[in-house]
Amino acid sequence: MTNTTTMLQLPTNSTMRRADFTFGVATASFQIEGGAEHRLPCIWDTFCDTPNTIADSSNGLVACDHFNRWEEDVELIASLNVDAYRLSISWPRVIDKQGNINFEGVAFYTRLLQALKDRGIRTFVTLYHWDLPQHIEDRGGWVNRNTAFLYADYVEQLVPHFAGLVDSYATFNEPFCSAFLGYELGVHAPGHCSQKEGRQAAHHILLAHGLAMQVLRKLTPHTMNGIVLNFTPCYSNTDTPEDIVAAINADEYHNLWYLMPIMTGHYPNVLNQLDDSVKPNVMPNDMQLISGPIDFLGINFYTRRFYAQPSEPTKLFEELAHRPPYTDMGWEIYPESFTKLLLDLHNRFNLPPIYITENGAAMPDVIIDGEVHDDDRLAYYQSHLIALDNAIQAGVNIQGYFAWSLMDNFEWAEGYVKRFGLVYVDYETQKRTIKKSGIAYANMLDAKRLDLRK
Ligand code: IFM
């Protein structure tokens, strides 16, 4: 299958063809590492041990066994011709229960980062991708304001160990998922169902971001430091004013709740529609901390959603089912909304350079004779690269794109059932097989390099 007919195409004259546009692949610690016996338990271990939380009743104890296979995986990453690799650090692997450095854990990442650097692959490190140490959750987790300070302390202790090995730090990946899915909806760890907790957790994560940015600016001013947010654009079901208001409310509640405090120092208007009993406690100076400068904004995009006027007057919006065509997650494929999202954000906020830190699709892959012909995923990537280029052409400052994900992995509440990888993982043997989409991505980047040498 390794031939150039299997290729994604970058639009002619696209700035994505330039040397300074970064292409990469992304993963996260809990989703791929395994090696659980070498770290403290985290909230996802506990959640996986709770009945009826994970679709296939699996866990992250072994995952893709990246903890033991990282050298092979670095070769795999290099074989995809990417400029950069986005990974996350497992807080419970690098900090012990007393809050001190776990040198074994740090050594694992140091070796990995060094191996990537030796191959000329730049490293985009996320400092929190959902694996909160369980002992911190036992004291209230993100609902406890003190967790923000513990987090900043973790960052302060860790980053000097990686001096010279990291190109970019993101404080958090998708605070929406940790706060809303974890504490408000209860479908992610720690599985709580409380609006007050969800809003408070979101605020403390943003506070932790602000505190950690101060640390990063002080200790590692030459890396590109920022945060990664996910956006699911909110569309109104009809043109009625009621549905339009519902979509605005949903956008403010799910998307702008995280971006606006960082960019403007204020929560969106929807905050004022909440009952006082669920509003987050915000201390003086918090918003100033949260809105400190960031060097880049990471944007994760997968799909859009529709909203309608709520049936109950106490609710702000009604979320509707996805419309076809679907990925294997049941998410609508609608690349136009990717372009629109980027333009809307660009027109509304004074944004720093943007990196698309995640984009991709789960598809019902099958491996036949050692090959995965995932033309559906390939089409998803092609249409989203065009959508991205349209936003760049319209003036949005986008500097990079990371495919989610390098390889199939533990897809949270979906377990190992949903596959997002450019690389297929056989979880029995841990054999990695580059899918057609992965070959196409690699070929596109190879062609780009050859063009640049002309
Ligand atoms: O797998 C996740 C990732 O951890 C965070 N962003 C969305 C991906 C797909 O659901």
GROMACS .gro file of C-alpha atoms and ligand atoms in nm:
model
  464
    1MET     CA    1   0.000   0.000   0.000
    2THR     CA    2   0.304   0.228   0.027
    3ASN     CA    3   0.270   0.428  -0.291
    4THR     CA    4   0.200   0.792  -0.362
    5THR     CA    5  -0.151   0.729  -0.496
    6THR     CA    6  -0.238   0.691  -0.127
    7MET     CA    7  -0.194   1.055  -0.049
    8LEU     CA    8  -0.369   1.345   0.114
    9GLN     CA    9  -0.336   1.663  -0.090
   10LEU     CA   10  -0.251   2.004   0.045
   11PRO     CA   11  -0.427   2.273  -0.159
   12THR     CA   12  -0.203   2.445  -0.416
   13ASN     CA   13  -0.043   2.763  -0.279
   14SER     CA   14  -0.157   2.677   0.071
   15THR     CA   15   0.055   2.820   0.351
   16MET     CA   16   0.039   2.469   0.497
   17ARG     CA   17   0.298   2.385   0.228
   18ARG     CA   18   0.543   2.623   0.391
   19ALA     CA   19   0.829   2.496   0.606
   20ASP     CA   20   0.710   2.690   0.910
   21PHE     CA   21   0.367   2.523   0.919
   22THR     CA   22   0.386   2.234   1.167
   23PHE     CA   23   0.228   1.896   1.103
   24GLY     CA   24   0.209   1.642   1.379
   25VAL     CA   25   0.030   1.357   1.550
   26ALA     CA   26  -0.110   1.357   1.904
   27THR     CA   27  -0.169   1.117   2.193
   28ALA     CA   28  -0.232   1.136   2.568
   29SER     CA   29  -0.070   0.956   2.859
   30PHE     CA   30  -0.359   0.753   3.002
   31GLN     CA   31  -0.482   0.657   2.655
   32ILE     CA   32  -0.160   0.490   2.540
   33GLU     CA   33   0.094   0.438   2.817
   34GLY     CA   34  -0.013   0.153   3.041
   35GLY     CA   35   0.275   0.093   3.282
   36ALA     CA   36   0.029   0.158   3.563
   37GLU     CA   37   0.243  -0.024   3.818
   38HIS     CA   38   0.503   0.255   3.781
   39ARG     CA   39   0.268   0.538   3.876
   40LEU     CA   40   0.010   0.636   4.135
   41PRO     CA   41  -0.355   0.556   4.069
   42CYS     CA   42  -0.551   0.827   3.892
   43ILE     CA   43  -0.922   0.911   3.866
   44TRP     CA   44  -0.954   0.715   3.544
   45ASP     CA   45  -0.831   0.396   3.714
   46THR     CA   46  -1.103   0.437   3.973
   47PHE     CA   47  -1.367   0.524   3.713
   48CYS     CA   48  -1.275   0.219   3.504
   49ASP     CA   49  -1.314   0.002   3.815
   50THR     CA   50  -1.668   0.133   3.862
   51PRO     CA   51  -1.932  -0.088   3.693
   52ASN     CA   52  -2.111   0.043   3.382
   53THR     CA   53  -1.877   0.331   3.311
   54ILE     CA   54  -1.668   0.202   3.018
   55ALA     CA   55  -1.837   0.053   2.709
   56ASP     CA   56  -1.616  -0.259   2.699
   57SER     CA   57  -1.541  -0.266   3.075
   58SER     CA   58  -1.174  -0.208   2.995
   59ASN     CA   59  -0.915   0.009   3.167
   60GLY     CA   60  -0.585   0.185   3.105
   61LEU     CA   61  -0.356  -0.053   3.291
   62VAL     CA   62  -0.186  -0.171   2.972
   63ALA     CA   63  -0.348   0.039   2.696
   64CYS     CA   64  -0.102   0.044   2.401
   65ASP     CA   65   0.186  -0.052   2.632
   66HIS     CA   66   0.364   0.261   2.515
   67PHE     CA   67   0.546   0.271   2.850
   68ASN     CA   68   0.743  -0.035   2.737
   69ARG     CA   69   0.726   0.016   2.362
   70TRP     CA   70   0.811   0.386   2.341
   71GLU     CA   71   1.126   0.331   2.133
   72GLU     CA   72   0.931   0.142   1.868
   73ASP     CA   73   0.666   0.416   1.884
   74VAL     CA   74   0.921   0.692   1.830
   75GLU     CA   75   1.031   0.509   1.513
   76LEU     CA   76   0.667   0.487   1.412
   77ILE     CA   77   0.619   0.861   1.463
   78ALA     CA   78   0.934   0.934   1.264
   79SER     CA   79   0.812   0.709   0.982
   80LEU     CA   80   0.507   0.932   0.943
   81ASN     CA   81   0.735   1.223   0.842
   82VAL     CA   82   0.578   1.458   1.098
   83ASP     CA   83   0.744   1.772   1.226
   84ALA     CA   84   0.610   1.737   1.580
   85TYR     CA   85   0.459   1.501   1.833
   86ARG     CA   86   0.200   1.610   2.090
   87LEU     CA   87   0.202   1.400   2.407
   88SER     CA   88   0.085   1.448   2.763
   89ILE     CA   89   0.255   1.396   3.097
   90SER     CA   90   0.089   1.176   3.355
   91TRP     CA   91   0.089   1.380   3.677
   92PRO     CA   92   0.062   1.059   3.889
   93ARG     CA   93   0.374   0.923   3.717
   94VAL     CA   94   0.601   1.216   3.789
   95ILE     CA   95   0.490   1.336   4.134
   96ASP     CA   96   0.460   1.117   4.444
   97LYS     CA   97   0.195   1.131   4.716
   98GLN     CA   98   0.399   1.376   4.921
   99GLY     CA   99   0.413   1.610   4.624
  100ASN     CA  100   0.778   1.539   4.540
  101ILE     CA  101   0.928   1.444   4.206
  102ASN     CA  102   0.916   1.075   4.111
  103PHE     CA  103   1.249   1.045   3.934
  104GLU     CA  104   1.162   0.716   3.764
  105GLY     CA  105   0.863   0.879   3.597
  106VAL     CA  106   1.059   1.186   3.495
  107ALA     CA  107   1.331   0.963   3.350
  108PHE     CA  108   1.074   0.787   3.130
  109TYR     CA  109   0.966   1.116   2.973
  110THR     CA  110   1.321   1.251   2.952
  111ARG     CA  111   1.427   0.949   2.747
  112LEU     CA  112   1.122   0.982   2.525
  113LEU     CA  113   1.167   1.356   2.470
  114GLN     CA  114   1.537   1.311   2.399
  115ALA     CA  115   1.470   1.034   2.145
  116LEU     CA  116   1.221   1.260   1.967
  117LYS     CA  117   1.466   1.549   1.968
  118ASP     CA  118   1.740   1.322   1.828
  119ARG     CA  119   1.511   1.254   1.532
  120GLY     CA  120   1.436   1.622   1.481
  121ILE     CA  121   1.075   1.584   1.596
  122ARG     CA  122   0.951   1.884   1.794
  123THR     CA  123   0.763   1.814   2.116
  124PHE     CA  124   0.430   1.966   2.220
  125VAL     CA  125   0.374   1.867   2.581
  126THR     CA  126   0.036   1.883   2.752
  127LEU     CA  127   0.069   1.896   3.129
  128TYR     CA  128  -0.279   1.768   3.209
  129HIS     CA  129  -0.486   1.538   2.991
  130TRP     CA  130  -0.741   1.423   3.250
  131ASP     CA  131  -0.541   1.182   3.470
  132LEU     CA  132  -0.573   1.354   3.807
  133PRO     CA  133  -0.397   1.161   4.089
  134GLN     CA  134  -0.668   0.977   4.284
  135HIS     CA  135  -0.539   1.094   4.623
  136ILE     CA  136  -0.601   1.453   4.511
  137GLU     CA  137  -0.953   1.364   4.397
  138ASP     CA  138  -1.005   1.209   4.742
  139ARG     CA  139  -0.965   1.561   4.882
  140GLY     CA  140  -1.221   1.709   4.643
  141GLY     CA  141  -1.034   1.704   4.312
  142TRP     CA  142  -1.103   2.003   4.090
  143VAL     CA  143  -1.388   2.114   4.313
  144ASN     CA  144  -1.128   2.192   4.580
  145ARG     CA  145  -0.956   2.524   4.511
  146ASN     CA  146  -0.634   2.387   4.660
  147THR     CA  147  -0.599   2.150   4.360
  148ALA     CA  148  -0.516   2.452   4.142
  149PHE     CA  149  -0.219   2.527   4.367
  150LEU     CA  150  -0.110   2.162   4.379
  151TYR     CA  151  -0.118   2.163   3.999
  152ALA     CA  152   0.096   2.478   3.974
  153ASP     CA  153   0.341   2.320   4.217
  154TYR     CA  154   0.358   2.004   4.004
  155VAL     CA  155   0.436   2.217   3.698
  156GLU     CA  156   0.697   2.416   3.887
  157GLN     CA  157   0.878   2.103   4.001
  158LEU     CA  158   0.858   1.925   3.668
  159VAL     CA  159   0.955   2.166   3.394
  160PRO     CA  160   1.319   2.226   3.497
  161HIS     CA  161   1.381   1.854   3.434
  162PHE     CA  162   1.281   1.893   3.069
  163ALA     CA  163   1.495   2.198   2.995
  164GLY     CA  164   1.594   2.200   2.628
  165LEU     CA  165   1.372   1.903   2.542
  166VAL     CA  166   1.031   2.067   2.499
  167ASP     CA  167   0.917   2.309   2.230
  168SER     CA  168   0.571   2.387   2.359
  169TYR     CA  169   0.372   2.343   2.680
  170ALA     CA  170  -0.006   2.335   2.706
  171THR     CA  171  -0.135   2.369   3.061
  172PHE     CA  172  -0.455   2.172   2.997
  173ASN     CA  173  -0.628   1.967   2.735
  174GLU     CA  174  -1.001   2.039   2.699
  175PRO     CA  175  -1.106   2.173   3.042
  176PHE     CA  176  -1.466   2.127   2.916
  177CYS     CA  177  -1.424   1.750   2.933
  178SER     CA  178  -1.268   1.744   3.280
  179ALA     CA  179  -1.522   1.985   3.427
  180PHE     CA  180  -1.848   1.924   3.240
  181LEU     CA  181  -1.819   1.557   3.145
  182GLY     CA  182  -1.641   1.467   3.470
  183TYR     CA  183  -1.819   1.663   3.741
  184GLU     CA  184  -2.146   1.779   3.582
  185LEU     CA  185  -2.262   1.504   3.345
  186GLY     CA  186  -2.078   1.218   3.512
  187VAL     CA  187  -1.981   1.031   3.194
  188HIS     CA  188  -1.609   1.083   3.252
  189ALA     CA  189  -1.400   1.043   3.567
  190PRO     CA  190  -1.465   1.113   3.847
  191GLY     CA  191  -1.828   1.054   3.744
  192HIS     CA  192  -2.004   1.321   3.948
  193CYS     CA  193  -2.339   1.467   3.844
  194SER     CA  194  -2.359   1.815   3.994
  195GLN     CA  195  -2.393   2.143   3.807
  196LYS     CA  196  -2.240   2.335   4.095
  197GLU     CA  197  -1.939   2.102   4.096
  198GLY     CA  198  -1.905   2.124   3.719
  199ARG     CA  199  -1.901   2.505   3.718
  200GLN     CA  200  -1.665   2.517   4.017
  201ALA     CA  201  -1.430   2.257   3.867
  202ALA     CA  202  -1.416   2.459   3.544
  203HIS     CA  203  -1.324   2.770   3.738
  204HIS     CA  204  -1.051   2.593   3.935
  205ILE     CA  205  -0.903   2.442   3.620
  206LEU     CA  206  -0.893   2.788   3.463
  207LEU     CA  207  -0.733   2.922   3.780
  208ALA     CA  208  -0.479   2.639   3.767
  209HIS     CA  209  -0.410   2.736   3.406
  210GLY     CA  210  -0.346   3.096   3.511
  211LEU     CA  211  -0.117   2.994   3.796
  212ALA     CA  212   0.075   2.748   3.576
  213MET     CA  213   0.118   3.007   3.301
  214GLN     CA  214   0.298   3.227   3.555
  215VAL     CA  215   0.527   2.935   3.636
  216LEU     CA  216   0.592   2.858   3.269
  217ARG     CA  217   0.662   3.220   3.186
  218LYS     CA  218   0.913   3.232   3.472
  219LEU     CA  219   1.084   2.893   3.431
  220THR     CA  220   1.058   2.827   3.059
  221PRO     CA  221   1.001   3.154   2.875
  222HIS     CA  222   1.148   3.025   2.549
  223THR     CA  223   0.900   2.744   2.499
  224MET     CA  224   0.565   2.830   2.339
  225ASN     CA  225   0.318   2.813   2.627
  226GLY     CA  226  -0.061   2.809   2.610
  227ILE     CA  227  -0.370   2.596   2.650
  228VAL     CA  228  -0.575   2.353   2.439
  229LEU     CA  229  -0.953   2.401   2.422
  230ASN     CA  230  -1.210   2.194   2.237
  231PHE     CA  231  -1.488   2.361   2.042
  232THR     CA  232  -1.809   2.203   1.920
  233PRO     CA  233  -1.984   2.482   1.731
  234CYS     CA  234  -2.348   2.525   1.833
  235TYR     CA  235  -2.610   2.561   1.559
  236SER     CA  236  -2.974   2.648   1.608
  237ASN     CA  237  -3.223   2.386   1.497
  238THR     CA  238  -3.449   2.640   1.324
  239ASP     CA  239  -3.442   3.013   1.259
  240THR     CA  240  -3.683   3.088   1.542
  241PRO     CA  241  -3.550   3.340   1.795
  242GLU     CA  242  -3.598   3.080   2.071
  243ASP     CA  243  -3.376   2.823   1.900
  244ILE     CA  244  -3.118   3.088   1.815
  245VAL     CA  245  -3.101   3.196   2.180
  246ALA     CA  246  -3.068   2.830   2.284
  247ALA     CA  247  -2.772   2.785   2.049
  248ILE     CA  248  -2.606   3.102   2.184
  249ASN     CA  249  -2.657   2.980   2.540
  250ALA     CA  250  -2.508   2.641   2.457
  251ASP     CA  251  -2.209   2.803   2.287
  252GLU     CA  252  -2.147   3.019   2.593
  253TYR     CA  253  -2.195   2.730   2.835
  254HIS     CA  254  -1.985   2.472   2.652
  255ASN     CA  255  -1.731   2.664   2.444
  256LEU     CA  256  -1.694   3.026   2.548
  257TRP     CA  257  -1.702   2.941   2.919
  258TYR     CA  258  -1.336   2.842   2.877
  259LEU     CA  259  -1.213   3.079   2.607
  260MET     CA  260  -1.366   3.407   2.727
  261PRO     CA  261  -1.209   3.414   3.074
  262ILE     CA  262  -0.868   3.356   2.914
  263MET     CA  263  -0.912   3.613   2.637
  264THR     CA  264  -1.118   3.876   2.817
  265GLY     CA  265  -1.105   3.808   3.193
  266HIS     CA  266  -1.485   3.758   3.205
  267TYR     CA  267  -1.724   3.467   3.194
  268PRO     CA  268  -1.982   3.485   2.915
  269ASN     CA  269  -2.331   3.631   2.979
  270VAL     CA  270  -2.484   3.288   3.031
  271LEU     CA  271  -2.328   3.296   3.379
  272ASN     CA  272  -2.589   3.556   3.480
  273GLN     CA  273  -2.869   3.320   3.381
  274LEU     CA  274  -2.752   3.059   3.630
  275ASP     CA  275  -2.903   3.026   3.973
  276ASP     CA  276  -2.673   3.172   4.239
  277SER     CA  277  -2.650   2.828   4.398
  278VAL     CA  278  -2.460   2.687   4.096
  279LYS     CA  279  -2.246   2.985   4.006
  280PRO     CA  280  -1.875   2.923   4.071
  281ASN     CA  281  -1.707   3.097   4.363
  282VAL     CA  282  -1.463   3.339   4.208
  283MET     CA  283  -1.207   3.509   4.433
  284PRO     CA  284  -1.067   3.856   4.375
  285ASN     CA  285  -0.774   3.848   4.130
  286ASP     CA  286  -0.875   3.507   3.985
  287MET     CA  287  -0.992   3.651   3.654
  288GLN     CA  288  -0.678   3.859   3.619
  289LEU     CA  289  -0.466   3.548   3.670
  290ILE     CA  290  -0.673   3.347   3.424
  291SER     CA  291  -0.650   3.612   3.154
  292GLY     CA  292  -0.271   3.642   3.154
  293PRO     CA  293  -0.104   3.624   2.812
  294ILE     CA  294  -0.069   3.295   2.624
  295ASP     CA  295   0.171   3.231   2.337
  296PHE     CA  296  -0.066   3.007   2.146
  297LEU     CA  297  -0.417   2.869   2.155
  298GLY     CA  298  -0.466   2.500   2.077
  299ILE     CA  299  -0.800   2.423   1.916
  300ASN     CA  300  -0.946   2.072   1.900
  301PHE     CA  301  -1.226   2.023   1.649
  302TYR     CA  302  -1.429   1.716   1.561
  303THR     CA  303  -1.794   1.801   1.494
  304ARG     CA  304  -2.081   2.045   1.548
  305ARG     CA  305  -2.412   2.021   1.742
  306PHE     CA  306  -2.768   2.147   1.705
  307TYR     CA  307  -2.972   2.310   1.981
  308ALA     CA  308  -3.336   2.398   2.032
  309GLN     CA  309  -3.549   2.589   2.279
  310PRO     CA  310  -3.558   2.385   2.602
  311SER     CA  311  -3.877   2.204   2.691
  312GLU     CA  312  -3.832   2.294   3.059
  313PRO     CA  313  -3.810   2.665   3.142
  314THR     CA  314  -3.533   2.603   3.397
  315LYS     CA  315  -3.299   2.477   3.124
  316LEU     CA  316  -3.091   2.696   2.895
  317PHE     CA  317  -3.100   2.478   2.584
  318GLU     CA  318  -3.197   2.136   2.450
  319GLU     CA  319  -2.919   1.942   2.279
  320LEU     CA  320  -3.037   1.752   1.972
  321ALA     CA  321  -2.912   1.431   1.816
  322HIS     CA  322  -2.631   1.446   1.564
  323ARG     CA  323  -2.727   1.457   1.196
  324PRO     CA  324  -2.568   1.228   0.934
  325PRO     CA  325  -2.311   1.160   0.796
  326TYR     CA  326  -2.160   1.009   1.109
  327THR     CA  327  -1.821   0.892   1.223
  328ASP     CA  328  -1.809   0.575   1.432
  329MET     CA  329  -1.857   0.794   1.742
  330GLY     CA  330  -2.195   0.894   1.597
  331TRP     CA  331  -2.062   1.248   1.545
  332GLU     CA  332  -2.166   1.444   1.236
  333ILE     CA  333  -1.898   1.505   0.972
  334TYR     CA  334  -1.933   1.869   0.875
  335PRO     CA  335  -1.601   2.033   0.779
  336GLU     CA  336  -1.765   2.367   0.685
  337SER     CA  337  -1.821   2.426   1.052
  338PHE     CA  338  -1.445   2.397   1.111
  339THR     CA  339  -1.382   2.693   0.880
  340LYS     CA  340  -1.669   2.891   1.031
  341LEU     CA  341  -1.553   2.825   1.388
  342LEU     CA  342  -1.204   2.952   1.312
  343LEU     CA  343  -1.334   3.262   1.135
  344ASP     CA  344  -1.584   3.338   1.410
  345LEU     CA  345  -1.320   3.313   1.682
  346HIS     CA  346  -1.077   3.519   1.475
  347ASN     CA  347  -1.335   3.792   1.417
  348ARG     CA  348  -1.445   3.803   1.779
  349PHE     CA  349  -1.124   3.776   1.981
  350ASN     CA  350  -0.771   3.901   1.961
  351LEU     CA  351  -0.624   3.551   1.944
  352PRO     CA  352  -0.260   3.445   1.963
  353PRO     CA  353  -0.134   3.208   1.691
  354ILE     CA  354  -0.356   2.901   1.667
  355TYR     CA  355  -0.251   2.538   1.644
  356ILE     CA  356  -0.508   2.275   1.560
  357THR     CA  357  -0.401   2.037   1.833
  358GLU     CA  358  -0.656   1.765   1.753
  359ASN     CA  359  -0.869   1.672   1.456
  360GLY     CA  360  -0.962   1.326   1.333
  361ALA     CA  361  -1.228   1.059   1.327
  362ALA     CA  362  -1.311   0.722   1.474
  363MET     CA  363  -1.409   0.483   1.197
  364PRO     CA  364  -1.515   0.115   1.201
  365ASP     CA  365  -1.174  -0.014   1.088
  366VAL     CA  366  -1.110  -0.370   0.987
  367ILE     CA  367  -0.770  -0.519   0.930
  368ILE     CA  368  -0.756  -0.758   0.635
  369ASP     CA  369  -0.434  -0.927   0.526
  370GLY     CA  370  -0.239  -0.683   0.738
  371GLU     CA  371  -0.391  -0.371   0.580
  372VAL     CA  372  -0.653  -0.120   0.694
  373HIS     CA  373  -0.825   0.056   0.403
  374ASP     CA  374  -0.980   0.341   0.598
  375ASP     CA  375  -1.088   0.552   0.304
  376ASP     CA  376  -1.360   0.706   0.525
  377ARG     CA  377  -1.099   0.849   0.763
  378LEU     CA  378  -0.885   0.958   0.471
  379ALA     CA  379  -1.183   1.152   0.330
  380TYR     CA  380  -1.243   1.310   0.673
  381TYR     CA  381  -0.883   1.433   0.689
  382GLN     CA  382  -0.887   1.558   0.331
  383SER     CA  383  -1.206   1.759   0.378
  384HIS     CA  384  -1.086   1.906   0.708
  385LEU     CA  385  -0.748   2.007   0.566
  386ILE     CA  386  -0.934   2.194   0.291
  387ALA     CA  387  -1.163   2.353   0.551
  388LEU     CA  388  -0.857   2.458   0.749
  389ASP     CA  389  -0.693   2.605   0.443
  390ASN     CA  390  -1.009   2.805   0.373
  391ALA     CA  391  -0.980   2.962   0.718
  392ILE     CA  392  -0.611   3.039   0.665
  393GLN     CA  393  -0.687   3.196   0.326
  394ALA     CA  394  -0.948   3.412   0.497
  395GLY     CA  395  -0.683   3.549   0.732
  396VAL     CA  396  -0.687   3.327   1.043
  397ASN     CA  397  -0.339   3.283   1.188
  398ILE     CA  398  -0.302   2.903   1.205
  399GLN     CA  399   0.046   2.764   1.249
  400GLY     CA  400   0.002   2.392   1.281
  401TYR     CA  401  -0.216   2.083   1.263
  402PHE     CA  402  -0.205   1.763   1.467
  403ALA     CA  403  -0.395   1.452   1.367
  404TRP     CA  404  -0.578   1.275   1.649
  405SER     CA  405  -0.446   1.024   1.695
  406LEU     CA  406  -0.109   0.865   1.625
  407MET     CA  407  -0.256   0.525   1.706
  408ASP     CA  408  -0.575   0.358   1.825
  409ASN     CA  409  -0.601   0.389   2.200
  410PHE     CA  410  -0.822   0.393   2.510
  411GLU     CA  411  -1.108   0.618   2.402
  412TRP     CA  412  -1.228   0.701   2.755
  413ALA     CA  413  -1.586   0.590   2.822
  414GLU     CA  414  -1.581   0.408   2.485
  415GLY     CA  415  -1.289   0.190   2.592
  416TYR     CA  416  -1.100   0.029   2.303
  417VAL     CA  417  -1.408  -0.004   2.084
  418LYS     CA  418  -1.360   0.325   1.899
  419ARG     CA  419  -1.049   0.364   1.688
  420PHE     CA  420  -0.910   0.710   1.606
  421GLY     CA  421  -0.557   0.611   1.502
  422LEU     CA  422  -0.356   0.665   1.187
  423VAL     CA  423  -0.203   0.341   1.309
  424TYR     CA  424  -0.405   0.029   1.391
  425VAL     CA  425  -0.328  -0.139   1.724
  426ASP     CA  426  -0.395  -0.508   1.777
  427TYR     CA  427  -0.446  -0.503   2.153
  428GLU     CA  428  -0.377  -0.878   2.185
  429THR     CA  429  -0.030  -0.861   2.033
  430GLN     CA  430   0.032  -0.485   2.053
  431LYS     CA  431   0.129  -0.499   1.685
  432ARG     CA  432   0.106  -0.160   1.516
  433THR     CA  433  -0.004  -0.140   1.151
  434ILE     CA  434  -0.008   0.190   0.966
  435LYS     CA  435  -0.352   0.240   0.814
  436LYS     CA  436  -0.412   0.378   0.466
  437SER     CA  437  -0.485   0.719   0.625
  438GLY     CA  438  -0.149   0.705   0.804
  439ILE     CA  439   0.031   0.622   0.482
  440ALA     CA  440  -0.154   0.905   0.310
  441TYR     CA  441  -0.055   1.149   0.585
  442ALA     CA  442   0.308   1.037   0.568
  443ASN     CA  443   0.311   1.062   0.188
  444MET     CA  444   0.162   1.411   0.199
  445LEU     CA  445   0.436   1.523   0.438
  446ASP     CA  446   0.705   1.352   0.234
  447ALA     CA  447   0.582   1.531  -0.078
  448LYS     CA  448   0.581   1.859   0.113
  449ARG     CA  449   0.945   1.808   0.217
  450LEU     CA  450   1.049   1.721  -0.139
  451ASP     CA  451   0.875   2.035  -0.268
  452LEU     CA  452   1.052   2.248  -0.012
  453ARG     CA  453   1.389   2.112  -0.130
  454LYS     CA  454   1.322   2.215  -0.493
  455IFM     O1  455  -0.960   1.083   2.259
  455IFM     C1  456  -1.002   1.214   2.282
  455IFM     C2  457  -0.890   1.296   2.339
  455IFM     O2  458  -0.839   1.243   2.456
  455IFM     C3  459  -0.939   1.436   2.371
  455IFM     N1  460  -1.006   1.493   2.256
  455IFM     C4  461  -1.106   1.416   2.191
  455IFM     C5  462  -1.051   1.279   2.156
  455IFM     C6  463  -1.159   1.195   2.084
  455IFM     O3  464  -1.269   1.181   2.163
   0.00000   0.00000   0.00000
